[in-house]
Short mmCIF file of C-alpha atoms in Angstrom, two decimals:
data_model
loop_
_atom_site.label_atom_id
_atom_site.label_comp_id
_atom_site.label_asym_id
_atom_site.label_seq_id
_atom_site.Cartn_x
_atom_site.Cartn_y
_atom_site.Cartn_z
CA MET A 1 116.29 120.39 116.91
CA SER A 2 115.97 116.77 115.77
CA ARG A 3 112.72 115.10 116.74
CA PHE A 4 110.68 111.93 116.06
CA ASN A 5 113.11 109.26 114.91
CA LEU A 6 111.33 106.64 112.79
CA ILE A 7 113.59 103.85 114.05
CA ASP A 8 112.20 104.07 117.58
CA GLU A 9 108.97 106.05 117.50
CA LYS A 10 105.67 104.25 117.06
CA TRP A 11 104.21 104.93 113.61
CA ILE A 12 103.86 101.61 111.67
CA PRO A 13 100.42 100.06 112.42
CA VAL A 14 100.54 96.29 112.93
CA ARG A 15 98.27 93.47 114.05
CA PHE A 16 99.73 90.62 116.06
CA HIS A 17 98.74 86.96 115.82
CA ASP A 18 96.49 87.23 118.90
CA GLY A 19 94.48 90.01 117.26
CA SER A 20 95.94 92.87 119.31
CA ARG A 21 97.08 96.01 117.53
CA ASP A 22 99.87 98.50 118.06
CA GLU A 23 102.18 100.92 116.28
CA LEU A 24 105.90 100.18 116.14
CA GLY A 25 109.08 101.82 114.90
CA ILE A 26 111.18 100.43 112.04
CA ARG A 27 113.49 98.41 114.28
CA ASP A 28 110.77 96.68 116.31
CA THR A 29 108.66 96.01 113.22
CA LEU A 30 111.52 94.17 111.53
CA LEU A 31 112.95 92.44 114.60
CA ARG A 32 109.50 91.28 115.75
CA ALA A 33 108.22 90.50 112.24
CA ASN A 34 107.66 86.85 113.17
CA GLU A 35 105.30 87.92 115.99
CA ILE A 36 103.30 90.19 113.65
CA ALA A 37 100.50 88.90 111.45
CA VAL A 38 100.11 91.87 109.10
CA ILE A 39 100.57 95.59 108.60
CA GLU A 40 97.10 97.04 109.01
CA ASP A 41 95.84 100.52 108.13
CA PRO A 42 92.47 101.84 106.91
CA SER A 43 94.18 103.06 103.72
CA PRO A 44 95.20 100.41 101.16
CA LEU A 45 97.69 102.92 99.77
CA VAL A 46 99.42 103.24 103.13
CA VAL A 47 99.57 99.44 103.51
CA ALA A 48 101.21 99.00 100.10
CA ALA A 49 103.65 101.87 100.62
CA LEU A 50 104.74 100.65 104.07
CA HIS A 51 105.55 97.20 102.70
CA ARG A 52 107.69 98.76 99.97
CA PHE A 53 109.41 101.03 102.48
CA LEU A 54 110.30 98.14 104.83
CA LEU A 55 111.57 96.09 101.89
CA ALA A 56 113.85 98.97 100.88
CA VAL A 57 115.26 99.04 104.43
CA LEU A 58 115.87 95.29 104.31
CA TYR A 59 117.58 95.38 100.91
CA ARG A 60 120.05 97.97 102.19
CA ALA A 61 120.53 96.47 105.66
CA LEU A 62 121.09 92.92 104.44
CA GLU A 63 122.83 93.83 101.18
CA GLY A 64 120.81 91.15 99.52
CA PRO A 65 119.49 88.75 98.60
CA THR A 66 121.68 88.59 95.53
CA ASP A 67 120.61 85.07 94.55
CA ILE A 68 117.98 82.45 95.36
CA ASP A 69 120.31 80.47 97.64
CA GLN A 70 120.81 83.46 99.93
CA ALA A 71 117.06 84.09 99.93
CA LYS A 72 116.37 80.45 100.86
CA ALA A 73 118.90 80.60 103.70
CA TRP A 74 117.12 83.61 105.25
CA PHE A 75 113.75 81.96 104.70
CA LYS A 76 114.99 79.02 106.73
CA SER A 77 116.79 80.95 109.49
CA GLY A 78 114.76 84.17 109.63
CA LEU A 79 115.75 87.78 109.09
CA PRO A 80 119.27 88.52 110.43
CA GLY A 81 118.43 90.82 113.34
CA ASP A 82 122.00 91.79 114.10
CA LYS A 83 122.57 93.17 110.60
CA ILE A 84 119.29 95.09 110.71
CA THR A 85 120.11 96.62 114.10
CA ALA A 86 123.65 97.58 113.08
CA TYR A 87 122.49 99.18 109.83
CA LEU A 88 119.78 101.25 111.50
CA GLU A 89 122.25 102.56 114.07
CA VAL A 90 124.64 103.67 111.33
CA TRP A 91 121.92 105.61 109.55
CA ARG A 92 119.97 106.77 112.62
CA PRO A 93 120.67 110.48 111.95
CA ARG A 94 118.86 110.23 108.61
CA PHE A 95 115.59 108.94 110.09
CA TRP A 96 114.59 112.07 112.03
CA LEU A 97 111.27 113.36 110.74
CA PHE A 98 112.22 116.84 111.95
CA ASP A 99 115.82 117.84 111.36
CA GLU A 100 117.58 120.90 109.97
CA GLN A 101 119.87 118.94 107.64
CA TYR A 102 118.16 115.66 106.85
CA PRO A 103 114.40 115.67 107.56
CA PHE A 104 113.18 112.23 106.46
CA PHE A 105 111.84 112.05 102.87
CA GLN A 106 111.75 115.85 102.73
CA VAL A 107 113.69 118.58 100.95
CA PRO A 108 115.35 120.79 103.58
CA THR A 109 116.12 123.62 101.11
CA PHE A 110 112.48 123.87 100.03
CA ILE A 111 110.96 127.12 101.33
CA PRO A 112 107.44 127.18 99.90
CA LYS A 113 105.78 130.37 98.73
CA LYS A 114 102.51 128.96 99.99
CA TRP A 115 102.04 126.52 102.85
CA ARG A 116 99.38 123.88 102.29
CA THR A 117 97.33 121.91 104.80
CA TRP A 118 98.30 118.33 105.64
CA ALA A 119 95.28 117.14 103.60
CA ALA A 120 97.40 117.56 100.44
CA LEU A 121 99.27 114.39 101.48
CA ALA A 122 96.36 111.96 101.47
CA VAL A 123 94.24 110.87 98.50
CA GLU A 124 91.43 110.28 100.97
CA HIS A 125 91.33 113.99 101.87
CA ASN A 126 92.92 115.73 98.90
CA ALA A 127 90.69 117.84 96.65
CA ASP A 128 93.50 118.04 94.04
CA THR A 129 92.38 114.61 92.85
CA ALA A 130 88.62 115.15 93.31
CA LYS A 131 86.79 115.46 96.60
CA VAL A 132 85.93 112.09 98.09
CA LEU A 133 82.33 111.28 98.95
CA PHE A 134 81.78 111.04 102.72
CA ASP A 135 85.08 112.81 103.45
CA HIS A 136 84.11 115.60 105.83
CA ALA A 137 87.58 117.13 106.24
CA ASN A 138 87.71 120.83 105.52
CA GLU A 139 90.74 121.33 103.26
CA LYS A 140 91.05 124.98 104.32
CA ALA A 141 91.03 124.17 108.04
CA PRO A 142 91.47 120.41 108.58
CA GLY A 143 93.24 120.77 111.93
CA SER A 144 96.45 118.92 112.73
CA ILE A 145 97.71 115.33 112.56
CA SER A 146 100.34 113.39 114.46
CA PRO A 147 103.87 112.91 113.13
CA ALA A 148 103.08 109.18 112.85
CA ALA A 149 100.10 109.79 110.54
CA ALA A 150 102.01 112.38 108.55
CA THR A 151 104.87 109.93 107.97
CA ARG A 152 102.53 107.20 106.75
CA TRP A 153 100.81 109.54 104.29
CA LEU A 154 104.11 111.05 103.16
CA ILE A 155 105.37 107.61 102.14
CA ALA A 156 102.04 106.72 100.55
CA THR A 157 101.85 109.88 98.46
CA GLN A 158 105.39 109.30 97.15
CA THR A 159 104.19 105.86 95.98
CA PHE A 160 100.82 106.83 94.51
CA ALA A 161 100.84 110.54 93.60
CA VAL A 162 99.52 111.39 90.13
CA SER A 163 100.24 114.43 88.01
CA THR A 164 98.10 117.41 88.97
CA GLY A 165 99.66 120.03 86.69
CA LYS A 166 102.08 122.77 87.62
CA SER A 167 103.47 123.39 91.09
CA GLU A 168 105.68 126.17 92.42
CA ILE A 169 108.79 124.12 91.57
CA SER A 170 107.86 122.50 88.26
CA HIS A 171 105.25 120.30 86.61
CA THR A 172 104.14 117.51 88.95
CA GLY A 173 104.84 113.98 87.80
CA THR A 174 103.18 110.65 88.43
CA ALA A 175 104.66 107.96 90.69
CA PRO A 176 106.23 105.03 88.77
CA SER A 177 103.47 102.52 89.59
CA ALA A 178 100.64 104.87 90.58
CA GLY A 179 97.78 103.14 88.74
CA SER A 180 99.08 99.58 88.69
CA VAL A 181 97.76 96.53 90.51
CA MET A 182 100.27 95.77 93.28
CA ALA A 183 100.42 92.20 94.56
CA ILE A 184 101.79 91.13 97.94
CA PRO A 185 101.83 87.40 98.81
CA ILE A 186 100.78 87.07 102.45
CA GLY A 187 102.63 84.60 104.66
CA ARG A 188 101.82 83.16 108.06
CA SER A 189 103.68 86.14 109.58
CA LEU A 190 104.95 89.54 108.46
CA GLN A 191 108.42 88.00 108.33
CA ASP A 192 107.32 85.46 105.73
CA THR A 193 105.49 88.17 103.78
CA LEU A 194 108.61 90.35 103.63
CA LEU A 195 110.82 87.39 102.68
CA PHE A 196 108.39 86.47 99.87
CA CYS A 197 108.75 90.02 98.53
CA LEU A 198 112.53 90.23 98.96
CA VAL A 199 113.24 89.26 95.36
CA PRO A 200 116.96 88.67 94.59
CA GLN A 201 118.69 91.52 92.78
CA ASN A 202 121.95 91.51 90.84
CA ARG A 203 124.93 92.13 93.15
CA MET A 204 126.39 94.91 90.99
CA VAL A 205 123.01 96.64 90.66
CA MET A 206 122.43 96.40 94.39
CA GLN A 207 125.73 98.11 95.22
CA GLY A 208 124.62 101.25 93.40
CA ASP A 209 120.98 101.06 94.42
CA LEU A 210 121.12 103.47 97.35
CA ALA A 211 118.25 104.43 99.63
CA LEU A 212 117.25 108.09 99.78
CA TRP A 213 118.57 108.38 103.37
CA GLU A 214 121.99 107.23 102.16
CA LYS A 215 122.17 110.12 99.72
CA THR A 216 122.32 113.87 100.11
CA PRO A 217 118.83 115.29 99.55
CA GLU A 218 118.30 116.97 96.20
CA ILE A 219 118.65 120.75 96.41
CA ILE A 220 115.83 122.96 95.28
CA GLU A 221 117.88 124.34 92.35
CA TYR A 222 118.24 120.84 90.93
CA LEU A 223 114.52 120.15 91.35
CA LYS A 224 113.73 123.34 89.43
CA THR A 225 115.79 122.17 86.47
CA LYS A 226 113.47 121.92 83.49
CA ILE A 227 113.69 119.69 80.47
CA LYS A 228 112.02 120.32 77.13
CA VAL A 229 109.55 117.80 75.74
CA PRO A 230 107.50 118.12 72.53
CA ASP A 231 103.90 119.26 72.84
CA LYS A 232 102.11 118.08 69.69
CA LYS A 233 98.94 120.01 70.48
CA ALA A 234 100.71 123.33 70.86
CA GLY A 235 103.25 122.60 68.15
CA ALA A 236 106.14 123.63 70.39
CA ASP A 237 108.23 122.36 73.27
CA LYS A 238 106.97 122.50 76.85
CA ASP A 239 108.74 122.35 80.20
CA ARG A 240 108.76 119.25 82.36
CA THR A 241 110.39 118.46 85.67
CA VAL A 242 113.84 116.92 85.78
CA GLU A 243 113.65 113.16 85.36
CA ARG A 244 115.78 110.03 85.53
CA GLY A 245 115.47 106.25 85.66
CA ALA A 246 115.57 104.10 88.79
CA THR A 247 118.89 102.55 89.84
CA GLY A 248 117.16 99.45 91.19
CA ILE A 249 114.35 98.15 93.38
CA VAL A 250 115.26 100.29 96.40
CA ASP A 251 115.31 103.49 94.36
CA LEU A 252 111.99 102.52 92.75
CA TYR A 253 110.31 101.79 96.09
CA LEU A 254 111.51 105.13 97.55
CA TRP A 255 110.90 107.38 94.55
CA ARG A 256 110.67 111.10 95.42
CA THR A 257 107.55 111.89 93.42
CA ARG A 258 106.90 115.03 95.48
CA SER A 259 109.07 117.55 97.27
CA ALA A 260 107.77 118.14 100.78
CA ILE A 261 108.74 119.92 103.98
CA PHE A 262 106.71 119.72 107.20
CA ARG A 263 105.96 122.64 109.51
CA ASP A 264 105.01 121.55 113.00
CA THR A 265 102.92 123.33 115.62
CA PRO A 266 104.09 124.23 119.16
CA SER A 267 102.28 121.11 120.36
CA GLY A 268 104.37 118.88 118.06
CA LEU A 269 101.59 118.13 115.58
CA ILE A 270 101.63 118.85 111.84
CA SER A 271 99.10 121.17 110.24
CA GLU A 272 100.95 122.53 107.22
CA LEU A 273 103.59 121.53 104.70
CA GLY A 274 105.31 122.69 101.57
CA PHE A 275 104.27 120.41 98.73
CA ALA A 276 105.40 120.51 95.10
CA SER A 277 106.88 118.48 92.26
CA GLY A 278 109.71 116.01 92.83
CA ILE A 279 111.72 113.85 90.44
CA GLY A 280 110.14 112.78 87.16
CA TYR A 281 110.30 109.06 86.46
CA LYS A 282 111.88 107.91 83.20
CA GLU A 283 110.71 104.38 82.58
CA LEU A 284 113.38 101.81 81.84
CA VAL A 285 113.19 98.11 80.98
CA ASP A 286 113.41 97.10 84.65
CA CYS A 287 110.11 95.93 86.11
CA ASP A 288 108.47 96.52 89.47
CA PRO A 289 108.57 93.16 91.37
CA MET A 290 105.05 93.69 92.75
CA LEU A 291 103.38 94.19 89.37
CA GLY A 292 101.99 91.81 86.79
CA TYR A 293 102.51 92.58 83.10
CA SER A 294 100.92 91.92 79.74
CA ILE A 295 102.29 92.17 76.19
CA LYS A 296 100.34 94.47 73.88
CA GLU A 297 100.83 95.45 70.28
CA ILE A 298 100.87 99.20 69.76
CA THR A 299 101.80 101.66 67.04
CA ASP A 300 105.16 103.31 67.62
CA LYS A 301 104.67 107.12 67.62
CA GLU A 302 107.90 107.78 65.72
CA THR A 303 108.17 104.90 63.24
CA LYS A 304 104.38 104.31 62.92
CA SER A 305 105.12 100.58 62.84
CA LYS A 306 103.49 97.91 65.00
CA VAL A 307 105.60 96.91 68.01
CA LYS A 308 105.03 94.76 71.08
CA ARG A 309 105.50 96.40 74.46
CA LYS A 310 105.21 95.32 78.06
CA PHE A 311 102.59 97.12 80.16
CA SER A 312 101.77 96.73 83.83
CA VAL A 313 98.29 95.47 84.73
CA GLN A 314 96.18 98.47 85.75
CA PHE A 315 93.12 98.81 87.93
CA GLU A 316 89.96 99.03 85.84
CA GLU A 317 86.26 99.44 86.50
CA LYS A 318 85.85 95.68 86.44
CA GLY A 319 87.00 93.61 89.42
CA VAL A 320 90.61 92.47 89.67
CA TRP A 321 89.46 88.87 89.86
CA ARG A 322 88.51 88.99 86.19
CA ASP A 323 92.23 89.37 85.38
CA PHE A 324 93.43 87.10 88.18
CA ASP A 325 95.45 84.92 85.79
CA SER A 326 97.84 87.87 85.30
CA LEU A 327 99.04 87.31 88.89
CA LEU A 328 100.04 83.69 88.33
CA PRO A 329 103.49 82.49 87.16
CA ASP A 330 104.07 81.14 83.67
CA ASP A 331 106.96 80.55 81.27
CA GLU A 332 106.88 84.15 80.02
CA HIS A 333 107.53 85.52 83.56
CA LEU A 334 104.85 88.19 83.28
CA ALA A 335 103.48 87.56 86.77
CA PRO A 336 104.64 89.64 89.75
CA LYS A 337 108.15 88.52 90.69
CA VAL A 338 107.15 88.50 94.35
CA ILE A 339 104.71 85.66 93.66
CA GLU A 340 107.25 83.72 91.60
CA HIS A 341 109.72 84.16 94.46
CA ALA A 342 107.19 83.01 97.08
CA VAL A 343 106.56 79.83 95.08
CA ALA A 344 110.30 79.17 94.76
CA LEU A 345 110.89 79.62 98.50
CA THR A 346 108.13 77.24 99.53
CA LYS A 347 108.78 74.42 97.05
CA LYS A 348 110.19 72.24 99.84
CA ASP A 349 108.19 73.74 102.67
CA ARG A 350 104.53 73.61 101.60
CA GLY A 351 103.43 74.44 105.14
CA ARG A 352 104.68 77.99 104.62
CA PHE A 353 103.06 78.45 101.21
CA PRO A 354 101.41 81.92 101.05
CA ARG A 355 98.03 82.07 102.69
CA GLY A 356 96.86 84.31 99.90
CA VAL A 357 97.72 87.35 97.85
CA MET A 358 96.74 90.89 98.76
CA VAL A 359 96.05 93.22 95.84
CA LEU A 360 96.24 96.97 96.40
CA GLY A 361 96.27 100.21 94.46
CA GLN A 362 94.13 102.88 92.89
CA ARG A 363 92.31 103.69 89.70
CA TYR A 364 92.70 107.01 87.93
CA PHE A 365 92.23 108.37 84.41
CA PRO A 366 95.44 109.83 82.97
CA PRO A 367 96.11 112.53 82.00
CA ARG A 368 93.37 113.70 84.37
CA PRO A 369 94.29 113.43 88.08
CA ASN A 370 90.86 112.26 89.21
CA ILE A 371 91.06 109.22 91.47
CA ALA A 372 88.11 106.89 90.87
CA PHE A 373 88.81 104.55 93.79
CA TRP A 374 91.52 102.91 95.87
CA ARG A 375 91.20 99.28 96.76
CA LYS A 376 92.51 96.34 98.76
CA GLU A 377 91.39 92.82 97.86
CA TYR A 378 92.42 89.43 99.13
CA PHE A 379 92.55 86.21 97.12
CA SER A 380 93.49 82.64 97.91
CA LEU A 381 96.63 81.68 96.03
CA PRO A 382 96.12 78.31 94.29
CA ALA A 383 98.46 75.79 95.91
CA ALA A 384 98.66 73.99 92.57
CA ILE A 385 100.98 76.68 91.17
CA SER A 386 103.74 74.88 93.08
CA GLY A 387 103.31 71.89 90.78
CA ASP A 388 104.05 71.28 87.11
CA ARG A 389 100.65 72.22 85.70
CA ASN A 390 100.07 75.53 83.91
CA ILE A 391 97.57 76.93 86.41
CA ARG A 392 97.69 80.37 84.83
CA HIS A 393 96.39 78.88 81.58
CA GLU A 394 93.71 76.84 83.37
CA ILE A 395 92.38 79.85 85.29
CA HIS A 396 92.54 81.98 82.15
CA ASP A 397 90.20 79.45 80.50
CA LEU A 398 87.80 79.73 83.45
CA LEU A 399 87.76 83.50 83.13
CA VAL A 400 87.11 83.20 79.38
CA ASP A 401 84.12 80.98 80.23
CA ALA A 402 82.83 83.75 82.50
CA GLU A 403 83.33 86.42 79.83
CA ASN A 404 81.52 84.31 77.24
CA GLY A 405 78.58 83.96 79.60
CA ALA A 406 78.57 87.71 80.12
CA ASN A 407 78.68 88.31 76.36
CA SER A 408 75.50 86.29 75.86
CA LEU A 409 73.82 88.20 78.67
CA ASN A 410 74.94 91.53 77.21
CA SER A 411 73.64 90.53 73.78
CA ALA A 412 70.27 89.71 75.28
CA CYS A 413 70.20 92.99 77.20
CA GLU A 414 71.12 94.97 74.06
CA SER A 415 68.36 93.26 72.10
CA PHE A 416 65.89 94.10 74.86
CA ALA A 417 67.11 97.71 74.93
CA LYS A 418 66.74 98.14 71.14
CA ASP A 419 63.18 96.84 71.16
CA MET A 420 62.22 99.04 74.09
CA LEU A 421 63.86 102.14 72.66
CA GLY A 422 62.55 101.48 69.15
CA HIS A 423 58.93 101.35 70.27
CA GLY A 424 56.90 103.64 68.02
CA GLY A 425 59.46 103.73 65.22
CA ARG A 426 61.98 105.87 67.09
CA LYS A 427 65.48 106.09 65.62
CA ILE A 428 67.90 104.24 67.91
CA GLU A 429 71.34 105.66 68.67
CA LYS A 430 74.15 103.36 69.78
CA ALA A 431 74.84 105.55 72.83
CA ASP A 432 71.19 105.26 73.87
CA VAL A 433 71.43 101.46 73.81
CA SER A 434 74.61 101.52 75.90
CA ASN A 435 73.06 103.86 78.45
CA PHE A 436 69.90 101.74 78.67
CA VAL A 437 71.89 98.53 79.24
CA ALA A 438 74.03 100.27 81.87
CA GLN A 439 70.85 100.85 83.90
CA LEU A 440 69.89 97.18 83.88
CA SER A 441 70.84 95.19 86.96
CA ALA A 442 71.37 91.83 85.22
CA PRO A 443 75.02 92.29 84.08
CA ALA A 444 76.14 93.68 87.44
CA ARG A 445 74.30 90.91 89.30
CA TYR A 446 75.92 88.28 87.09
CA TRP A 447 79.46 89.47 87.86
CA SER A 448 78.78 90.06 91.53
CA ASP A 449 77.34 86.58 92.11
CA LEU A 450 80.04 84.90 90.05
CA GLU A 451 82.86 86.61 91.96
CA SER A 452 82.05 84.74 95.19
CA GLN A 453 82.02 81.48 93.21
CA PHE A 454 85.46 82.32 91.80
CA HIS A 455 86.93 82.71 95.28
CA GLU A 456 85.61 79.26 96.13
CA ILE A 457 87.15 77.82 92.97
CA LEU A 458 90.57 79.24 93.92
CA ARG A 459 90.40 77.37 97.22
CA GLN A 460 89.77 74.14 95.29
CA TYR A 461 93.03 74.40 93.33
CA SER A 462 95.18 71.98 95.29
CA LEU A 463 97.88 69.73 93.85
CA GLU A 464 95.61 66.71 94.29
CA ARG A 465 92.37 68.06 92.76
CA ASP A 466 91.49 66.98 89.21
CA PRO A 467 91.40 70.10 86.96
CA ASP A 468 88.45 68.65 84.99
CA ASP A 469 86.44 68.46 88.20
CA ILE A 470 87.24 72.08 88.96
CA ARG A 471 86.26 73.25 85.49
CA CYS A 472 83.03 71.27 85.67
CA GLN A 473 82.21 72.95 88.99
CA TRP A 474 82.98 76.35 87.47
CA LEU A 475 80.86 75.81 84.37
CA LYS A 476 77.94 74.88 86.62
CA ALA A 477 78.49 78.12 88.53
CA VAL A 478 78.52 80.12 85.27
CA ARG A 479 75.39 78.31 84.06
CA ASP A 480 73.45 78.85 87.29
CA THR A 481 74.56 82.47 87.65
CA LEU A 482 73.67 83.31 84.05
CA SER A 483 70.30 81.62 84.32
CA LYS A 484 69.49 83.37 87.61
CA ALA A 485 70.53 86.81 86.33
CA TRP A 486 68.31 86.52 83.26
CA GLU A 487 65.39 85.03 85.18
CA GLN A 488 65.46 87.92 87.67
CA HIS A 489 65.60 90.43 84.85
CA SER A 490 62.67 88.71 83.11
CA ALA A 491 60.70 88.67 86.35
CA SER A 492 61.20 92.42 86.75
CA VAL A 493 59.63 92.94 83.31
CA SER A 494 56.82 90.39 83.60
CA THR A 495 54.38 92.90 85.09
CA SER A 496 55.07 95.52 82.38
CA ASP A 497 53.07 96.13 79.20
CA ALA A 498 52.78 93.70 76.29
CA TRP A 499 55.55 95.43 74.33
CA ALA A 500 58.08 94.89 77.13
CA ILE A 501 57.05 91.24 77.52
CA ARG A 502 57.47 90.64 73.77
CA ALA A 503 60.87 92.34 73.93
CA ILE A 504 62.08 90.11 76.76
CA VAL A 505 60.92 86.93 74.99
CA LYS A 506 62.61 88.00 71.77
CA ALA A 507 65.84 88.95 73.59
CA GLU A 508 66.40 85.70 75.49
CA ALA A 509 67.76 83.71 72.51
CA PRO A 510 71.50 84.40 73.16
CA VAL A 511 71.15 83.37 76.81
CA LEU A 512 69.27 80.19 75.94
CA ARG A 513 71.91 79.23 73.36
CA LYS A 514 74.68 79.78 75.87
CA LEU A 515 72.90 77.75 78.53
CA LYS A 516 72.55 74.90 76.05
CA THR A 517 76.26 75.07 75.20
CA LEU A 518 77.20 75.07 78.89
CA LYS A 519 75.00 72.06 79.53
CA ALA A 520 76.75 70.11 76.78
CA GLU A 521 80.21 71.01 78.10
CA ILE A 522 79.25 70.02 81.64
CA LEU A 523 77.98 66.63 80.45
CA LYS A 524 81.36 65.94 78.84
CA LEU A 525 83.19 66.67 82.08
CA GLU A 526 80.88 64.94 84.52
CA PRO A 527 81.90 61.39 85.51
CA HIS A 528 79.72 58.67 83.99
CA GLU A 529 79.10 55.23 85.39
CA GLU A 530 80.28 52.44 83.15
CA THR A 531 77.54 50.13 81.90
CA THR A 532 78.11 46.38 81.62
#
């Protein structure tokens, strides 16, 4: 019996402009997008996945945009509600979460040998990718969840699942953009946000870029098809799951990374599911519109020659803000296409320029499946990127200034560590120095304090503001933050023994040199009164 249709049932969590919250179905979310401020969920992974899901629906319902003119027309008039409603009615039978033939985003022919608990769906509760601190769910008996929650996590796991080894179907793969930094420009309403992200796609590509609900679900025999790939360690071929490339943006946003089938309880909740490998992703030249990219020189494994390749910006241990320039448009078009598109749409309507950019995703360590963290951050988007200046280059220079300040601090800390560790003629190992410095609070304090200053700088980047004034303000922030970090570290040592005090005095030279250099640069940028 068909049950829980995603078009009507409440499952997408939203916040309205007045601050009230509710859950809506697909139709109401899209038709009332102008009344909605944001999609809001405790999980950043769910938030990112829901945006991508709704965009896939829009691409198929509107059959566009296929060019910038069509995108601008919708930005001016709003989303065509009649086309959305008509499309959803046509495909209504494919949006049942429970259905014998077409259960949504599931594989109806999948009969698992072992049923797993619902916790396998969510990174926040899944021990496959390392148990999360403060998560008190019992994986063996976690209870049941609502169909709404199960749907959200099902979509999220398809977007962010990482390889965890073999499953009962085949080897599990990793989602196309699992570890990448995803950027979503935020508008004054959800409608603007979705229109910013609705990047035009080639008409011919779009015709063949079908959504998963428009296709017959893959049968289990196809999913069990294995391909041979070389295993250099073993010196022989090994089996991998069947794989293919994406047909377009819609296919990419709805990638079946895992095969799943829900089993509901008599009360209508979900406690168990079948969960195994899905379709392997074969990377093509096409890029994810939400990702920023960088060009790196690598050694080709086959030819052993140096080649330049495009790589998506990944989450790292350091804050995203330290690579913020990668999110900004430039002539090489390496920034997320959604941000480039948002700038193009608002060229003549500055009042609807994005309020900021939301950055979401997770950090993991391939080939290990361990998830280090998942994150959602919010940044002001410099209004000056709408002008003719190269703001990406300007902000890159500011970040280089910050890194140079950190390098002087690290040099001082390393010098201090060597003197402390070498007391008594002890042989010093490089790893010991690194571990000692890692325990010092000065570097972490420097970056933490400077991050808040960076957010303020972003708000200063208007079309009218002089870039030299902004850089002068930033250099002062770097100077003051560097000085404060070192002073606090010195103060923490001042009550120690004579050896430690000598070590701190000897170590401060790199910091003092950098402070002197910063002072000279600031003087050049500060306005001077003319003398008569």
